[in-house]
């Protein structure tokens, strides 16, 4: 089902396919030897035209843990892009060497373009302020593990999810909101300054699907209503001028005082990196789940790679 498929935006996979990935990731988490060596002889290219810690390293860790190998670059200045090579030519070339390509690029739509010229699967590791679908797999798996409903409707449902921070440029927010809209009894609360509101193509998507959502500038007012709080940093690299960034960057800072009004079983997520929007004192709160979330990212990327490379089928897990 997933063998040979690219992942460019969060709705590329059906809910059933996502459920299979989550079940596979849960099995890998339970049994550290599961699918080990299943990707031996396979090569993954990681092409990062923008900085990354979690996405690139968790993909590389995932591939190495599956017995495969990695090649690529983390700094586009060391590639022939600086000589003027087009993205299409780079992808056509790298696909001669690798069995799958993971790419992060500052331009919206770059991953889609890459998938159209590539004979091997392309995974979007972030295209500008647009989408970040493997972060969404990470976020959904974390919600399922920490606030899951069991077997019903994909294991996620009946939750009020708050998104706080830079909802305009935050691609992880765009991808997760679109993906969550497919689950039952989800409502969303968007908390941002007026200048950093969620874009119309996301709120329009929710309206089309009749998913209830509200927008506010006050985190304090809604804190007690939330089951999941998804904090985000203000995306400095996407601002046109530094003054606006400096004015907006510390609009929201989650600290222990604000946590007093939150539900006892709230789950605090953050795609990371964090800058100043969650005080370090919150890390010790059992509701802070962002470092567990980073670990789930590796498990779900192991499940994804073994599925698109067709190596999970040998275990009878994914109908490839
Ligand atoms: N969450 C995330 O995309 O982190 P990195 O930018 O470190 O990859």
PDB file of N, CA, C and O in Angstrom, residues 28 30 35 129 168 170 241 244 287 309:
ATOM      1  N   UNK A  28       7.578  -1.152  17.189  1.00  0.00           N
ATOM      2  CA  UNK A  28       9.021  -0.868  17.203  1.00  0.00           C
ATOM      3  C   UNK A  28       9.427  -0.309  18.567  1.00  0.00           C
ATOM      4  O   UNK A  28      10.475  -0.662  19.117  1.00  0.00           O
ATOM      5  N   UNK A  30       7.948  -0.913  21.429  1.00  0.00           N
ATOM      6  CA  UNK A  30       7.861  -2.005  22.418  1.00  0.00           C
ATOM      7  C   UNK A  30       9.037  -2.958  22.338  1.00  0.00           C
ATOM      8  O   UNK A  30       9.554  -3.417  23.343  1.00  0.00           O
ATOM      9  N   UNK A  35      12.054  -5.197  13.253  1.00  0.00           N
ATOM     10  CA  UNK A  35      12.436  -4.657  11.933  1.00  0.00           C
ATOM     11  C   UNK A  35      13.911  -4.263  11.833  1.00  0.00           C
ATOM     12  O   UNK A  35      14.326  -3.677  10.833  1.00  0.00           O
ATOM     13  N   UNK A 129       6.941  27.685   4.653  1.00  0.00           N
ATOM     14  CA  UNK A 129       5.904  27.789   5.685  1.00  0.00           C
ATOM     15  C   UNK A 129       4.692  26.937   5.370  1.00  0.00           C
ATOM     16  O   UNK A 129       3.610  27.167   5.914  1.00  0.00           O
ATOM     17  N   UNK A 168       0.888  31.602  11.547  1.00  0.00           N
ATOM     18  CA  UNK A 168       0.955  32.014  10.142  1.00  0.00           C
ATOM     19  C   UNK A 168       2.056  31.248   9.402  1.00  0.00           C
ATOM     20  O   UNK A 168       1.827  30.658   8.354  1.00  0.00           O
ATOM     21  N   UNK A 170       4.074  28.817  10.871  1.00  0.00           N
ATOM     22  CA  UNK A 170       4.404  27.515  11.470  1.00  0.00           C
ATOM     23  C   UNK A 170       3.840  26.352  10.664  1.00  0.00           C
ATOM     24  O   UNK A 170       2.678  25.983  10.795  1.00  0.00           O
ATOM     25  N   UNK A 241      11.031  41.577   8.195  1.00  0.00           N
ATOM     26  CA  UNK A 241      11.920  42.500   8.903  1.00  0.00           C
ATOM     27  C   UNK A 241      12.075  42.109  10.382  1.00  0.00           C
ATOM     28  O   UNK A 241      11.149  41.604  11.021  1.00  0.00           O
ATOM     29  N   UNK A 244       9.728  43.458  13.411  1.00  0.00           N
ATOM     30  CA  UNK A 244       8.466  42.747  13.654  1.00  0.00           C
ATOM     31  C   UNK A 244       8.728  41.480  14.472  1.00  0.00           C
ATOM     32  O   UNK A 244       7.977  41.143  15.384  1.00  0.00           O
ATOM     33  N   UNK A 287       3.229  16.902  32.528  1.00  0.00           N
ATOM     34  CA  UNK A 287       2.409  17.188  31.348  1.00  0.00           C
ATOM     35  C   UNK A 287       3.249  17.630  30.145  1.00  0.00           C
ATOM     36  O   UNK A 287       2.760  17.672  29.027  1.00  0.00           O
ATOM     37  N   UNK A 309       9.827   1.714   1.639  1.00  0.00           N
ATOM     38  CA  UNK A 309      10.873   0.919   0.975  1.00  0.00           C
ATOM     39  C   UNK A 309      10.435  -0.534   0.793  1.00  0.00           C
ATOM     40  O   UNK A 309      11.164  -1.344   0.231  1.00  0.00           O
TER      41      UNK A 309
END
